[in-house]
Structure formats: structure tokens, C-alpha cells
Amino acid sequence: MNFNALSAPSASPAPPGAATDWTVPQEWSAYTAAEHATWNLLFDRQMAVLAERVTPAFLRGVDALQLSRQGVPDFSELSERLHALTGWTVVAVPGIVPDAVFFEHLSQRRFVAGRFIRRPDQIDYLQEPDVFHDVFGHVPLLADPVFADYMQAYGLGGLRSLRFGALPKLARLYWYTVEFGLIREAGALHLYGAGIVSSYGESVFALDDASPHRIGFDLRRVMRTPYRIDAYQGNYFVIDSFEDLLRQTLDADFAPLYAELEDQPDFEIDIIVAGDRVIHRGTQAHTRVRVP
Ligand code: PHE
Ligand code: FE
């Protein structure tokens, strides 16, 4: 099986100034004092709100990687620490990269991160992932051996999904785990998804708000559930452990699953479905009313 999608003639060429794998130098010395200050502000605010909310594995990662309020991390130092722990590195890219490029990097244990940081007027919200989302949100869990394996498996699965035209289904798995996942540990819900943990508002909403459904993770359910990119989520799916997530995904052959799901309709975003392991039935007030 050829996973080297980059050599495929159909792959889009990298933009000028980028290598053929779309990576660019981070140019750490080009960050201004104001940009480092933005990182520090976001770092302090998230560490305070996450203390009692995030999975302990995330805090262990922050600690082991020495992420801190010392400004935007230098990717080469960060990669050195991360590589020693789980074999992952962090590489800079100019922005959103093509799916095949993204999956190829993940499959090689390289996490692609944006290098720009949001402007001060975007502290609370921005649509495009910046270095705070990519590094603070995603990288701490890459220091966890099991989560690190899941991310690599996802990259390989992503390349494979392209051949079945099944990326939209697989993308939902990424969305509801890597970006917006919850985990139940010692009976309590905790955050682990990067889209949540890099957002002050959603770090509170995902655990405390009455609006969203919180449902036990199920692969088929997740693949049939659309998501919103412009608002807090209507559904959060809850895993029992990273081991369990890895087992349910790595050990399954998704090819028959994609075929099976082709004939099945998507679920409405605000409903509870027969078979759901409902942990909290949401009011869906946010989904129905608010359009930010
Ligand atoms: N098992 C999946 C497949 O057959 C690959 C995969 C593993 C996808 C882990 C996501 C996460 O395609
Ligand atoms: Fe992300």
C-alpha cells in the first residue's frame, strides 16, 4: 500500500517559499514582544480555567514539554522534548494544508502547526487555527503515548479514507475526538479536545452548559453526526479512556463501515438517537437560538 500521497501527481504543489511537504521555517526570532505577550495572556487564562476541567494527561504534557508563559514556543526546542517522549515533532506550515499533506505528516508523527498568532482583537475567537490553538491545544496530548499512537493511526486512516471518498465521515471522527472530545475519568467529565482547551468560552460551555448533549462515544453515531464550525457544539461525545478510543478505531477496518454508512442518512444535529448512551440530555437552546 502506497501511503506516500505527496508523490501522487494529483497532489497540489506547495506555495512559494514552502518545501514540497508544505513546511516552512517557524522564524521564531521574528515574533514581536506584543505577539509573545498574546501567547502569555492566552496561556495564563487557559491554565486557570483548565485546572479542574482538563484531563490530567494534558497537564502532564504541558509540564513535560515545559510549555509556559515565556512566549510562543520555539518549535525546534519543543520538538526535541516531544520527540524524546513519543517520537513526534512539530513543524510549521503557512496555513491550512491539503488533506493528503496533513495526513501524510500525521502518519510520520509530524504535527503541522500554524506559526502566526491571533491579533489582540481576536483573543476570544478566530476561525483559522493559529499557533496558540495548534501548539497549546494539540501538542500536550502528543506527549501521551496512547494518544500519540491514535494521532498517527488517524493519519494513516485519513490517507486510506481518501481512496474510498470517505473523508467527510472520517473528518467527523477527528472533530468529535481530537478537536471536541470529552473523557470520563473517575466518574467525572473532563476536557481533552484541542478546540475546547484552546477556547476560554468553550472550556466552560462544554462541561457546564445545559444546552449540548453529552453522549457516550460510538463510532457509527459519530460518523453520522454533522458538526458546526461557527458555534459551540450541539453534541459532545465522551470516551472512557484513550486506550478505549484507540482500540475502537485502530482495530476496526473502516472500509466496510464506510460502505455501510453510505446508505444511511446523517442525524439532525440536535436529536438523541436510539442506542445513544446519554450522559446528559441537552436543552439544545444554544443550537436552536444562537447564531454568533
Ligand atoms: N482503522 C481505520 C481504517 O481502517 C484507521 C484509523 C485508525 C482511523 C485510528 C482513525 C483512527 O481506516
Ligand atoms: Fe485543531
JSON list of N, CA and C in Angstrom, two decimals, residues 76-134:
[
{"chain": "A", "resi": 76, "resn": "SER", "atom": "N", "xyz": [11.66, 24.11, 17.42]},
{"chain": "A", "resi": 76, "resn": "SER", "atom": "CA", "xyz": [12.77, 23.14, 17.43]},
{"chain": "A", "resi": 76, "resn": "SER", "atom": "C", "xyz": [13.05, 22.64, 18.85]},
{"chain": "A", "resi": 77, "resn": "GLU", "atom": "N", "xyz": [12.96, 23.54, 19.85]},
{"chain": "A", "resi": 77, "resn": "GLU", "atom": "CA", "xyz": [13.13, 23.09, 21.24]},
{"chain": "A", "resi": 77, "resn": "GLU", "atom": "C", "xyz": [11.98, 22.18, 21.67]},
{"chain": "A", "resi": 78, "resn": "LEU", "atom": "N", "xyz": [10.78, 22.61, 21.28]},
{"chain": "A", "resi": 78, "resn": "LEU", "atom": "CA", "xyz": [9.58, 21.84, 21.63]},
{"chain": "A", "resi": 78, "resn": "LEU", "atom": "C", "xyz": [9.66, 20.44, 21.02]},
{"chain": "A", "resi": 79, "resn": "SER", "atom": "N", "xyz": [10.07, 20.39, 19.76]},
{"chain": "A", "resi": 79, "resn": "SER", "atom": "CA", "xyz": [10.15, 19.11, 19.05]},
{"chain": "A", "resi": 79, "resn": "SER", "atom": "C", "xyz": [11.17, 18.19, 19.68]},
{"chain": "A", "resi": 80, "resn": "GLU", "atom": "N", "xyz": [12.26, 18.78, 20.17]},
{"chain": "A", "resi": 80, "resn": "GLU", "atom": "CA", "xyz": [13.30, 17.96, 20.81]},
{"chain": "A", "resi": 80, "resn": "GLU", "atom": "C", "xyz": [12.73, 17.25, 22.04]},
{"chain": "A", "resi": 81, "resn": "ARG", "atom": "N", "xyz": [12.00, 18.00, 22.85]},
{"chain": "A", "resi": 81, "resn": "ARG", "atom": "CA", "xyz": [11.40, 17.41, 24.06]},
{"chain": "A", "resi": 81, "resn": "ARG", "atom": "C", "xyz": [10.35, 16.38, 23.70]},
{"chain": "A", "resi": 82, "resn": "LEU", "atom": "N", "xyz": [9.50, 16.74, 22.75]},
{"chain": "A", "resi": 82, "resn": "LEU", "atom": "CA", "xyz": [8.40, 15.85, 22.37]},
{"chain": "A", "resi": 82, "resn": "LEU", "atom": "C", "xyz": [8.92, 14.57, 21.74]},
{"chain": "A", "resi": 83, "resn": "HIS", "atom": "N", "xyz": [9.93, 14.72, 20.89]},
{"chain": "A", "resi": 83, "resn": "HIS", "atom": "CA", "xyz": [10.50, 13.55, 20.21]},
{"chain": "A", "resi": 83, "resn": "HIS", "atom": "C", "xyz": [11.07, 12.55, 21.21]},
{"chain": "A", "resi": 84, "resn": "ALA", "atom": "N", "xyz": [11.69, 13.08, 22.25]},
{"chain": "A", "resi": 84, "resn": "ALA", "atom": "CA", "xyz": [12.26, 12.19, 23.27]},
{"chain": "A", "resi": 84, "resn": "ALA", "atom": "C", "xyz": [11.17, 11.40, 23.99]},
{"chain": "A", "resi": 85, "resn": "LEU", "atom": "N", "xyz": [9.97, 11.96, 24.06]},
{"chain": "A", "resi": 85, "resn": "LEU", "atom": "CA", "xyz": [8.88, 11.30, 24.80]},
{"chain": "A", "resi": 85, "resn": "LEU", "atom": "C", "xyz": [8.11, 10.29, 23.93]},
{"chain": "A", "resi": 86, "resn": "THR", "atom": "N", "xyz": [7.71, 10.72, 22.73]},
{"chain": "A", "resi": 86, "resn": "THR", "atom": "CA", "xyz": [6.83, 9.87, 21.92]},
{"chain": "A", "resi": 86, "resn": "THR", "atom": "C", "xyz": [7.22, 9.78, 20.45]},
{"chain": "A", "resi": 87, "resn": "GLY", "atom": "N", "xyz": [8.32, 10.42, 20.05]},
{"chain": "A", "resi": 87, "resn": "GLY", "atom": "CA", "xyz": [8.74, 10.33, 18.66]},
{"chain": "A", "resi": 87, "resn": "GLY", "atom": "C", "xyz": [8.03, 11.31, 17.73]},
{"chain": "A", "resi": 88, "resn": "TRP", "atom": "N", "xyz": [7.20, 12.19, 18.28]},
{"chain": "A", "resi": 88, "resn": "TRP", "atom": "CA", "xyz": [6.54, 13.22, 17.45]},
{"chain": "A", "resi": 88, "resn": "TRP", "atom": "C", "xyz": [7.40, 14.47, 17.36]},
{"chain": "A", "resi": 89, "resn": "THR", "atom": "N", "xyz": [7.22, 15.23, 16.26]},
{"chain": "A", "resi": 89, "resn": "THR", "atom": "CA", "xyz": [7.80, 16.57, 16.15]},
{"chain": "A", "resi": 89, "resn": "THR", "atom": "C", "xyz": [6.71, 17.53, 15.70]},
{"chain": "A", "resi": 90, "resn": "VAL", "atom": "N", "xyz": [6.98, 18.82, 15.86]},
{"chain": "A", "resi": 90, "resn": "VAL", "atom": "CA", "xyz": [6.07, 19.88, 15.44]},
{"chain": "A", "resi": 90, "resn": "VAL", "atom": "C", "xyz": [6.74, 20.66, 14.32]},
{"chain": "A", "resi": 91, "resn": "VAL", "atom": "N", "xyz": [6.04, 20.80, 13.17]},
{"chain": "A", "resi": 91, "resn": "VAL", "atom": "CA", "xyz": [6.59, 21.54, 12.03]},
{"chain": "A", "resi": 91, "resn": "VAL", "atom": "C", "xyz": [5.64, 22.68, 11.66]},
{"chain": "A", "resi": 92, "resn": "ALA", "atom": "N", "xyz": [6.21, 23.77, 11.15]},
{"chain": "A", "resi": 92, "resn": "ALA", "atom": "CA", "xyz": [5.39, 24.93, 10.80]},
{"chain": "A", "resi": 92, "resn": "ALA", "atom": "C", "xyz": [4.90, 24.82, 9.36]},
{"chain": "A", "resi": 93, "resn": "VAL", "atom": "N", "xyz": [3.67, 25.30, 9.14]},
{"chain": "A", "resi": 93, "resn": "VAL", "atom": "CA", "xyz": [3.10, 25.38, 7.78]},
{"chain": "A", "resi": 93, "resn": "VAL", "atom": "C", "xyz": [2.47, 26.77, 7.63]},
{"chain": "A", "resi": 94, "resn": "PRO", "atom": "N", "xyz": [2.31, 27.22, 6.37]},
{"chain": "A", "resi": 94, "resn": "PRO", "atom": "CA", "xyz": [1.82, 28.59, 6.14]},
{"chain": "A", "resi": 94, "resn": "PRO", "atom": "C", "xyz": [0.34, 28.79, 6.44]},
{"chain": "A", "resi": 95, "resn": "GLY", "atom": "N", "xyz": [-0.43, 27.73, 6.59]},
{"chain": "A", "resi": 95, "resn": "GLY", "atom": "CA", "xyz": [-1.88, 27.86, 6.82]},
{"chain": "A", "resi": 95, "resn": "GLY", "atom": "C", "xyz": [-2.49, 26.50, 6.66]},
{"chain": "A", "resi": 96, "resn": "ILE", "atom": "N", "xyz": [-3.74, 26.45, 6.26]},
{"chain": "A", "resi": 96, "resn": "ILE", "atom": "CA", "xyz": [-4.40, 25.16, 6.03]},
{"chain": "A", "resi": 96, "resn": "ILE", "atom": "C", "xyz": [-3.69, 24.44, 4.88]},
{"chain": "A", "resi": 97, "resn": "VAL", "atom": "N", "xyz": [-3.37, 23.17, 5.08]},
{"chain": "A", "resi": 97, "resn": "VAL", "atom": "CA", "xyz": [-2.70, 22.39, 4.03]},
{"chain": "A", "resi": 97, "resn": "VAL", "atom": "C", "xyz": [-3.69, 21.38, 3.44]},
{"chain": "A", "resi": 98, "resn": "PRO", "atom": "N", "xyz": [-3.44, 20.88, 2.23]},
{"chain": "A", "resi": 98, "resn": "PRO", "atom": "CA", "xyz": [-4.35, 19.88, 1.64]},
{"chain": "A", "resi": 98, "resn": "PRO", "atom": "C", "xyz": [-4.44, 18.63, 2.53]},
{"chain": "A", "resi": 99, "resn": "ASP", "atom": "N", "xyz": [-5.59, 17.98, 2.50]},
{"chain": "A", "resi": 99, "resn": "ASP", "atom": "CA", "xyz": [-5.84, 16.82, 3.36]},
{"chain": "A", "resi": 99, "resn": "ASP", "atom": "C", "xyz": [-4.73, 15.78, 3.29]},
{"chain": "A", "resi": 100, "resn": "ALA", "atom": "N", "xyz": [-4.32, 15.45, 2.06]},
{"chain": "A", "resi": 100, "resn": "ALA", "atom": "CA", "xyz": [-3.32, 14.39, 1.90]},
{"chain": "A", "resi": 100, "resn": "ALA", "atom": "C", "xyz": [-1.99, 14.79, 2.55]},
{"chain": "A", "resi": 101, "resn": "VAL", "atom": "N", "xyz": [-1.67, 16.07, 2.48]},
{"chain": "A", "resi": 101, "resn": "VAL", "atom": "CA", "xyz": [-0.42, 16.56, 3.08]},
{"chain": "A", "resi": 101, "resn": "VAL", "atom": "C", "xyz": [-0.51, 16.46, 4.60]},
{"chain": "A", "resi": 102, "resn": "PHE", "atom": "N", "xyz": [-1.65, 16.88, 5.13]},
{"chain": "A", "resi": 102, "resn": "PHE", "atom": "CA", "xyz": [-1.89, 16.81, 6.57]},
{"chain": "A", "resi": 102, "resn": "PHE", "atom": "C", "xyz": [-1.79, 15.36, 7.07]},
{"chain": "A", "resi": 103, "resn": "PHE", "atom": "N", "xyz": [-2.46, 14.45, 6.39]},
{"chain": "A", "resi": 103, "resn": "PHE", "atom": "CA", "xyz": [-2.45, 13.04, 6.82]},
{"chain": "A", "resi": 103, "resn": "PHE", "atom": "C", "xyz": [-1.06, 12.42, 6.70]},
{"chain": "A", "resi": 104, "resn": "GLU", "atom": "N", "xyz": [-0.38, 12.77, 5.62]},
{"chain": "A", "resi": 104, "resn": "GLU", "atom": "CA", "xyz": [0.97, 12.25, 5.43]},
{"chain": "A", "resi": 104, "resn": "GLU", "atom": "C", "xyz": [1.88, 12.65, 6.61]},
{"chain": "A", "resi": 105, "resn": "HIS", "atom": "N", "xyz": [1.79, 13.91, 7.01]},
{"chain": "A", "resi": 105, "resn": "HIS", "atom": "CA", "xyz": [2.60, 14.34, 8.16]},
{"chain": "A", "resi": 105, "resn": "HIS", "atom": "C", "xyz": [2.22, 13.57, 9.43]},
{"chain": "A", "resi": 106, "resn": "LEU", "atom": "N", "xyz": [0.91, 13.47, 9.70]},
{"chain": "A", "resi": 106, "resn": "LEU", "atom": "CA", "xyz": [0.48, 12.73, 10.90]},
{"chain": "A", "resi": 106, "resn": "LEU", "atom": "C", "xyz": [0.99, 11.30, 10.88]},
{"chain": "A", "resi": 107, "resn": "SER", "atom": "N", "xyz": [0.93, 10.67, 9.70]},
{"chain": "A", "resi": 107, "resn": "SER", "atom": "CA", "xyz": [1.33, 9.27, 9.60]},
{"chain": "A", "resi": 107, "resn": "SER", "atom": "C", "xyz": [2.82, 9.10, 9.88]},
{"chain": "A", "resi": 108, "resn": "GLN", "atom": "N", "xyz": [3.57, 10.20, 9.74]},
{"chain": "A", "resi": 108, "resn": "GLN", "atom": "CA", "xyz": [5.02, 10.18, 10.04]},
{"chain": "A", "resi": 108, "resn": "GLN", "atom": "C", "xyz": [5.31, 10.80, 11.42]},
{"chain": "A", "resi": 109, "resn": "ARG", "atom": "N", "xyz": [4.26, 10.94, 12.21]},
{"chain": "A", "resi": 109, "resn": "ARG", "atom": "CA", "xyz": [4.40, 11.54, 13.55]},
{"chain": "A", "resi": 109, "resn": "ARG", "atom": "C", "xyz": [4.94, 12.97, 13.50]},
{"chain": "A", "resi": 110, "resn": "ARG", "atom": "N", "xyz": [4.48, 13.72, 12.52]},
{"chain": "A", "resi": 110, "resn": "ARG", "atom": "CA", "xyz": [4.79, 15.15, 12.47]},
{"chain": "A", "resi": 110, "resn": "ARG", "atom": "C", "xyz": [3.48, 15.92, 12.58]},
{"chain": "A", "resi": 111, "resn": "PHE", "atom": "N", "xyz": [3.40, 16.81, 13.57]},
{"chain": "A", "resi": 111, "resn": "PHE", "atom": "CA", "xyz": [2.21, 17.62, 13.72]},
{"chain": "A", "resi": 111, "resn": "PHE", "atom": "C", "xyz": [2.44, 18.97, 13.06]},
{"chain": "A", "resi": 112, "resn": "VAL", "atom": "N", "xyz": [1.56, 19.34, 12.12]},
{"chain": "A", "resi": 112, "resn": "VAL", "atom": "CA", "xyz": [1.73, 20.61, 11.42]},
{"chain": "A", "resi": 112, "resn": "VAL", "atom": "C", "xyz": [1.01, 21.71, 12.19]},
{"chain": "A", "resi": 113, "resn": "ALA", "atom": "N", "xyz": [1.72, 22.81, 12.40]},
{"chain": "A", "resi": 113, "resn": "ALA", "atom": "CA", "xyz": [1.18, 23.92, 13.20]},
{"chain": "A", "resi": 113, "resn": "ALA", "atom": "C", "xyz": [1.32, 25.23, 12.45]},
{"chain": "A", "resi": 114, "resn": "GLY", "atom": "N", "xyz": [0.31, 26.07, 12.58]},
{"chain": "A", "resi": 114, "resn": "GLY", "atom": "CA", "xyz": [0.41, 27.44, 12.08]},
{"chain": "A", "resi": 114, "resn": "GLY", "atom": "C", "xyz": [1.44, 28.20, 12.89]},
{"chain": "A", "resi": 115, "resn": "ARG", "atom": "N", "xyz": [2.09, 29.18, 12.30]},
{"chain": "A", "resi": 115, "resn": "ARG", "atom": "CA", "xyz": [3.10, 29.92, 13.08]},
{"chain": "A", "resi": 115, "resn": "ARG", "atom": "C", "xyz": [2.61, 31.30, 13.48]},
{"chain": "A", "resi": 116, "resn": "PHE", "atom": "N", "xyz": [1.53, 31.79, 12.84]},
{"chain": "A", "resi": 116, "resn": "PHE", "atom": "CA", "xyz": [1.05, 33.14, 13.21]},
{"chain": "A", "resi": 116, "resn": "PHE", "atom": "C", "xyz": [0.25, 33.06, 14.51]},
{"chain": "A", "resi": 117, "resn": "ILE", "atom": "N", "xyz": [0.19, 34.19, 15.22]},
{"chain": "A", "resi": 117, "resn": "ILE", "atom": "CA", "xyz": [-0.66, 34.25, 16.41]},
{"chain": "A", "resi": 117, "resn": "ILE", "atom": "C", "xyz": [-1.75, 35.29, 16.20]},
{"chain": "A", "resi": 118, "resn": "ARG", "atom": "N", "xyz": [-2.90, 35.05, 16.79]},
{"chain": "A", "resi": 118, "resn": "ARG", "atom": "CA", "xyz": [-4.06, 35.94, 16.61]},
{"chain": "A", "resi": 118, "resn": "ARG", "atom": "C", "xyz": [-3.77, 37.38, 17.03]},
{"chain": "A", "resi": 119, "resn": "ARG", "atom": "N", "xyz": [-4.49, 38.30, 16.44]},
{"chain": "A", "resi": 119, "resn": "ARG", "atom": "CA", "xyz": [-4.38, 39.71, 16.83]},
{"chain": "A", "resi": 119, "resn": "ARG", "atom": "C", "xyz": [-5.10, 39.92, 18.17]},
{"chain": "A", "resi": 120, "resn": "PRO", "atom": "N", "xyz": [-4.73, 40.99, 18.89]},
{"chain": "A", "resi": 120, "resn": "PRO", "atom": "CA", "xyz": [-5.37, 41.25, 20.19]},
{"chain": "A", "resi": 120, "resn": "PRO", "atom": "C", "xyz": [-6.91, 41.30, 20.12]},
{"chain": "A", "resi": 121, "resn": "ASP", "atom": "N", "xyz": [-7.46, 41.78, 19.02]},
{"chain": "A", "resi": 121, "resn": "ASP", "atom": "CA", "xyz": [-8.93, 41.83, 18.92]},
{"chain": "A", "resi": 121, "resn": "ASP", "atom": "C", "xyz": [-9.53, 40.45, 18.62]},
{"chain": "A", "resi": 122, "resn": "GLN", "atom": "N", "xyz": [-8.69, 39.43, 18.47]},
{"chain": "A", "resi": 122, "resn": "GLN", "atom": "CA", "xyz": [-9.20, 38.07, 18.21]},
{"chain": "A", "resi": 122, "resn": "GLN", "atom": "C", "xyz": [-8.94, 37.14, 19.40]},
{"chain": "A", "resi": 123, "resn": "ILE", "atom": "N", "xyz": [-8.66, 37.72, 20.56]},
{"chain": "A", "resi": 123, "resn": "ILE", "atom": "CA", "xyz": [-8.30, 36.92, 21.73]},
{"chain": "A", "resi": 123, "resn": "ILE", "atom": "C", "xyz": [-9.36, 35.85, 22.01]},
{"chain": "A", "resi": 124, "resn": "ASP", "atom": "N", "xyz": [-10.62, 36.21, 21.93]},
{"chain": "A", "resi": 124, "resn": "ASP", "atom": "CA", "xyz": [-11.67, 35.27, 22.29]},
{"chain": "A", "resi": 124, "resn": "ASP", "atom": "C", "xyz": [-12.10, 34.35, 21.16]},
{"chain": "A", "resi": 125, "resn": "TYR", "atom": "N", "xyz": [-11.92, 34.77, 19.94]},
{"chain": "A", "resi": 125, "resn": "TYR", "atom": "CA", "xyz": [-12.42, 33.94, 18.85]},
{"chain": "A", "resi": 125, "resn": "TYR", "atom": "C", "xyz": [-11.72, 34.24, 17.54]},
{"chain": "A", "resi": 126, "resn": "LEU", "atom": "N", "xyz": [-11.30, 33.21, 16.86]},
{"chain": "A", "resi": 126, "resn": "LEU", "atom": "CA", "xyz": [-10.89, 33.35, 15.46]},
{"chain": "A", "resi": 126, "resn": "LEU", "atom": "C", "xyz": [-11.19, 32.04, 14.76]},
{"chain": "A", "resi": 127, "resn": "GLN", "atom": "N", "xyz": [-11.40, 32.13, 13.45]},
{"chain": "A", "resi": 127, "resn": "GLN", "atom": "CA", "xyz": [-11.86, 30.94, 12.73]},
{"chain": "A", "resi": 127, "resn": "GLN", "atom": "C", "xyz": [-10.69, 30.04, 12.30]},
{"chain": "A", "resi": 128, "resn": "GLU", "atom": "N", "xyz": [-9.58, 30.67, 11.92]},
{"chain": "A", "resi": 128, "resn": "GLU", "atom": "CA", "xyz": [-8.44, 29.90, 11.41]},
{"chain": "A", "resi": 128, "resn": "GLU", "atom": "C", "xyz": [-7.54, 29.51, 12.59]},
{"chain": "A", "resi": 129, "resn": "PRO", "atom": "N", "xyz": [-7.08, 28.27, 12.62]},
{"chain": "A", "resi": 129, "resn": "PRO", "atom": "CA", "xyz": [-6.22, 27.88, 13.74]},
{"chain": "A", "resi": 129, "resn": "PRO", "atom": "C", "xyz": [-4.88, 28.62, 13.74]},
{"chain": "A", "resi": 130, "resn": "ASP", "atom": "N", "xyz": [-4.54, 29.22, 14.87]},
{"chain": "A", "resi": 130, "resn": "ASP", "atom": "CA", "xyz": [-3.25, 29.91, 14.99]},
{"chain": "A", "resi": 130, "resn": "ASP", "atom": "C", "xyz": [-2.31, 29.07, 15.85]},
{"chain": "A", "resi": 131, "resn": "VAL", "atom": "N", "xyz": [-1.14, 29.62, 16.15]},
{"chain": "A", "resi": 131, "resn": "VAL", "atom": "CA", "xyz": [-0.13, 28.85, 16.88]},
{"chain": "A", "resi": 131, "resn": "VAL", "atom": "C", "xyz": [-0.60, 28.52, 18.30]},
{"chain": "A", "resi": 132, "resn": "PHE", "atom": "N", "xyz": [-1.46, 29.35, 18.88]},
{"chain": "A", "resi": 132, "resn": "PHE", "atom": "CA", "xyz": [-1.94, 29.02, 20.22]},
{"chain": "A", "resi": 132, "resn": "PHE", "atom": "C", "xyz": [-2.85, 27.80, 20.18]},
{"chain": "A", "resi": 133, "resn": "HIS", "atom": "N", "xyz": [-3.80, 27.80, 19.26]},
{"chain": "A", "resi": 133, "resn": "HIS", "atom": "CA", "xyz": [-4.64, 26.61, 19.13]},
{"chain": "A", "resi": 133, "resn": "HIS", "atom": "C", "xyz": [-3.80, 25.38, 18.80]},
{"chain": "A", "resi": 134, "resn": "ASP", "atom": "N", "xyz": [-2.95, 25.52, 17.78]},
{"chain": "A", "resi": 134, "resn": "ASP", "atom": "CA", "xyz": [-2.22, 24.34, 17.31]},
{"chain": "A", "resi": 134, "resn": "ASP", "atom": "C", "xyz": [-1.24, 23.79, 18.34]}
]
